[in-house]
Amino acid sequence: ATALQESAQRHDQVSSLLTLSHSLAQAGTSEEIAERLAVAIPEVVDCDRMSVWLWDEGKEQLTSLSVWGRKPEQAASLLGLKISPKDTPLLSRMAIEPEPLFIDDKTDDPLLSRLMTSLEATMLAVIPIVIRDVFLGVLSVTVTDRPERLRPNKELIDRLTGVASLAAPAIQNGQLVDVLRHKANHDGLTGLLNRVGFKQHIDSVLGRTIPGEGQVGLLFIDLNEFKLVNDTFGHEGGDELLRQAATRLRAIGRGDDRVARLGGDEFAI
């Protein structure tokens, strides 16, 4: 009976991994990949909560992109949270030697201790996502009771590393999609949203605005006598002026405002 039960469990886990593989193949951006991972992993590993964190090599920090199983207030505080090597030495170690870490609620790491307290976790597993020696991020899996569910053993480690192995190429593809999508929606000269990206932003803002309960402001800006600048200083001088204008327009906006270059010397906020 025990052997049959274990066989059925293995079958369910393999089926879940196969479903996850198909799901990841259909996802696009890094954020979509992270969201699918967050939903699918609890089908493979017995856990109460989990998060997907992606590594930004340029900024040298992990960012939480998706969560599962959190209370609304916990999810709000965790989504978008950034962790750098200066916050915890474990991150530096994992980036160099990517091995799964299992941490209990008695850890002496201040950051992890605070995180586990806020998440009411009794056991935390951190699994690196690596492809061809490139560190892409981590999966964090926690339990709030019965910590033995995340006690490290070969079977659990195989399942967790198997999920990370499926996640790695999907995330790398997602990052490529991120770059292509960014280029399609942003102006190459100034880095601002282009006409296509700005229209998408307008549609999104209007879709979230409840009639009678909010207002949306739209500013249209163009530069006077811009042709004279090009004629006098050449197109390189004109390009530099557009970049400077973009920088100044960004600086005067509020945090949620979006600035766009619609074309030529025309901008919008």
XYZ file of C-alpha atoms in Angstrom:
269
model
C 0.000 0.000 0.000
C 2.861 2.357 0.856
C 4.587 1.567 -2.423
C 1.378 2.258 -4.365
C 0.867 5.539 -2.524
C 4.460 6.643 -3.226
C 4.071 5.649 -6.872
C 0.895 7.692 -7.157
C 2.636 10.681 -5.563
C 5.540 10.419 -7.996
C 3.098 10.180 -10.896
C 1.300 13.331 -9.720
C 4.588 15.187 -9.347
C 5.837 14.143 -12.794
C 2.493 15.147 -14.295
C 2.734 18.512 -12.542
C 6.257 19.047 -13.890
C 5.062 18.206 -17.396
C 2.141 20.620 -17.041
C 4.540 23.280 -15.759
C 6.841 22.712 -18.737
C 3.956 23.220 -21.185
C 2.747 26.275 -19.266
C 6.178 27.916 -19.299
C 6.558 27.265 -23.020
C 3.432 29.331 -23.675
C 4.424 32.295 -21.473
C 6.036 35.455 -22.841
C 7.636 38.037 -20.545
C 9.681 37.405 -17.407
C 6.745 38.544 -15.294
C 4.397 36.073 -17.000
C 6.933 33.280 -16.459
C 7.225 34.195 -12.764
C 3.453 34.230 -12.312
C 3.062 30.770 -13.862
C 5.857 29.404 -11.693
C 4.273 30.809 -8.537
C 0.985 29.057 -9.289
C 2.452 25.751 -10.494
C 5.147 25.030 -7.907
C 2.710 24.207 -5.052
C 1.461 21.374 -7.263
C 4.973 19.901 -7.234
C 6.133 20.719 -3.703
C 4.047 20.612 -0.523
C 4.308 24.217 0.681
C 2.172 27.062 2.015
C 3.793 30.027 0.275
C 6.295 30.701 -2.461
C 7.890 33.561 -4.385
C 9.860 33.977 -7.594
C 12.825 36.385 -7.512
C 14.797 37.463 -10.587
C 18.372 38.717 -10.570
C 19.340 42.021 -12.215
C 23.023 41.736 -13.087
C 23.419 45.461 -13.780
C 21.905 46.565 -10.462
C 23.145 43.465 -8.590
C 19.858 42.823 -6.834
C 17.034 40.315 -6.594
C 13.494 41.537 -7.224
C 10.348 39.679 -6.168
C 8.156 39.331 -9.277
C 5.383 37.004 -8.146
C 4.011 35.442 -4.960
C 1.575 32.677 -4.058
C -0.221 31.880 -0.814
C 0.384 35.216 0.889
C -2.154 37.308 2.710
C -2.961 40.493 0.738
C -0.879 42.693 3.041
C 2.041 40.242 2.872
C 1.841 40.067 -0.921
C 1.772 43.871 -1.169
C 4.904 44.209 0.953
C 6.751 41.414 -0.861
C 5.962 42.195 -4.510
C 8.684 44.389 -5.937
C 10.899 43.955 -2.854
C 14.585 44.201 -3.762
C 17.465 42.429 -2.036
C 21.149 43.070 -2.713
C 24.279 41.216 -1.497
C 24.857 43.916 1.125
C 21.503 42.966 2.700
C 22.478 39.337 3.274
C 25.778 37.477 2.747
C 23.813 34.385 1.686
C 22.947 36.075 -1.615
C 26.610 36.659 -2.475
C 27.364 33.047 -1.672
C 24.467 31.749 -3.746
C 25.433 33.840 -6.786
C 28.929 32.279 -6.682
C 28.006 28.765 -5.519
C 24.367 28.194 -6.520
C 23.196 25.431 -4.194
C 19.779 25.027 -2.497
C 19.568 26.532 0.991
C 17.255 25.335 3.765
C 16.716 27.819 6.588
C 14.672 27.451 9.766
C 13.133 30.157 11.939
C 16.205 30.167 14.200
C 18.443 31.668 11.518
C 20.872 34.365 12.628
C 20.649 36.186 9.286
C 18.795 39.458 10.175
C 17.118 39.910 6.773
C 15.904 36.326 6.459
C 14.766 36.333 10.079
C 12.617 39.435 9.441
C 11.223 37.957 6.237
C 10.320 34.671 7.907
C 8.659 36.495 10.796
C 6.567 38.664 8.473
C 5.557 35.580 6.460
C 4.904 33.483 9.580
C 7.264 30.856 8.175
C 8.799 28.005 10.140
C 10.995 26.720 7.291
C 12.341 28.341 4.127
C 13.909 26.734 1.062
C 15.800 28.922 -1.424
C 16.575 27.324 -4.789
C 18.859 29.068 -7.297
C 17.804 29.347 -10.934
C 20.911 28.849 -13.079
C 21.574 28.124 -16.743
C 25.068 27.521 -18.120
C 26.641 29.026 -14.977
C 24.540 32.212 -15.322
C 22.650 33.114 -12.134
C 19.089 34.184 -13.077
C 17.306 34.308 -9.719
C 15.825 32.130 -6.987
C 12.659 30.342 -5.966
C 11.714 30.732 -2.296
C 9.385 28.141 -0.789
C 8.061 28.351 2.774
C 5.833 26.440 5.179
C 3.992 27.958 8.132
C 3.623 24.701 10.086
C 4.956 21.153 10.001
C 8.482 22.267 9.002
C 9.414 18.651 8.317
C 7.744 19.108 4.924
C 10.776 21.153 3.857
C 13.465 19.138 5.612
C 16.148 18.571 2.960
C 16.271 15.093 1.471
C 17.183 13.787 -1.950
C 13.600 13.542 -3.202
C 12.702 17.099 -2.176
C 15.930 18.550 -3.579
C 15.385 16.669 -6.857
C 11.882 18.110 -7.158
C 12.961 21.673 -6.349
C 16.001 21.624 -8.627
C 13.865 20.022 -11.344
C 11.475 22.981 -11.214
C 14.417 25.410 -11.264
C 15.856 23.609 -14.293
C 12.567 24.042 -16.148
C 12.362 27.669 -15.060
C 15.862 28.678 -16.188
C 15.470 28.533 -20.021
C 11.935 29.920 -19.771
C 13.181 32.932 -17.782
C 16.052 33.487 -20.200
C 13.573 33.479 -23.099
C 11.310 35.792 -21.109
C 14.166 38.255 -20.648
C 14.681 38.289 -24.416
C 10.968 39.010 -24.866
C 11.311 41.813 -22.279
C 14.072 43.428 -24.335
C 12.175 43.107 -27.616
C 8.970 44.446 -26.067
C 10.851 47.355 -24.510
C 12.384 48.258 -27.868
C 8.991 48.050 -29.561
C 7.404 50.410 -27.010
C 10.235 52.895 -26.415
C 11.988 55.578 -28.407
C 15.536 54.589 -29.297
C 16.943 58.120 -29.003
C 15.512 59.258 -25.657
C 14.449 56.019 -23.963
C 10.945 57.442 -23.458
C 7.778 55.629 -24.419
C 7.064 55.893 -28.135
C 3.657 56.466 -29.714
C 2.743 52.761 -29.476
C 3.854 52.411 -25.852
C 2.135 55.646 -24.841
C -1.164 54.559 -26.384
C -0.974 51.299 -24.439
C -0.323 53.289 -21.255
C -3.283 55.589 -21.939
C -5.563 52.584 -22.512
C -4.340 51.050 -19.256
C -4.876 54.255 -17.249
C -8.341 54.860 -18.668
C -9.246 51.229 -18.017
C -8.404 51.646 -14.310
C -10.135 55.002 -13.903
C -13.677 54.881 -12.531
C -15.920 57.553 -14.111
C -16.666 60.310 -11.627
C -14.036 59.102 -9.141
C -10.785 60.099 -10.779
C -9.170 62.379 -13.302
C -6.556 61.837 -15.976
C -4.365 64.660 -17.238
C -2.750 64.707 -20.677
C -0.091 67.241 -21.674
C 1.066 67.685 -25.280
C 4.416 69.443 -25.699
C 6.433 70.454 -28.733
C 9.659 72.444 -29.081
C 9.459 75.789 -30.823
C 11.801 76.407 -33.780
C 13.398 72.975 -33.454
C 14.188 72.984 -37.176
C 16.422 75.996 -36.584
C 18.467 73.965 -34.086
C 18.974 71.195 -36.650
C 19.901 73.706 -39.356
C 22.363 75.526 -37.096
C 24.019 72.739 -35.128
C 23.263 69.706 -37.304
C 21.241 66.626 -36.482
C 23.673 65.555 -33.744
C 22.973 68.816 -31.939
C 19.240 68.330 -32.481
C 19.421 64.796 -31.092
C 21.241 66.006 -28.000
C 18.594 68.683 -27.448
C 15.866 66.012 -27.643
C 17.704 63.886 -25.073
C 18.066 66.873 -22.753
C 14.374 67.714 -23.171
C 13.458 64.116 -22.339
C 15.603 64.218 -19.177
C 13.963 67.463 -18.011
C 10.442 66.217 -18.725
C 11.151 63.066 -16.702
C 12.409 65.204 -13.824
C 9.238 67.308 -13.527
C 6.858 64.333 -13.553
C 5.487 62.549 -10.499
C 6.293 58.942 -9.759
C 3.375 57.452 -11.713
C 3.515 59.878 -14.641
C 4.731 58.611 -18.006
C 6.575 60.723 -20.560
C 6.579 59.865 -24.259
C 8.204 61.086 -27.435
C 5.512 60.882 -30.085
C 7.859 61.747 -32.929
C 10.105 64.562 -34.084
C 10.034 67.280 -31.441
C 6.636 66.253 -30.021
C 6.340 64.930 -26.483
C 3.440 63.989 -24.207
C 2.908 63.363 -20.482
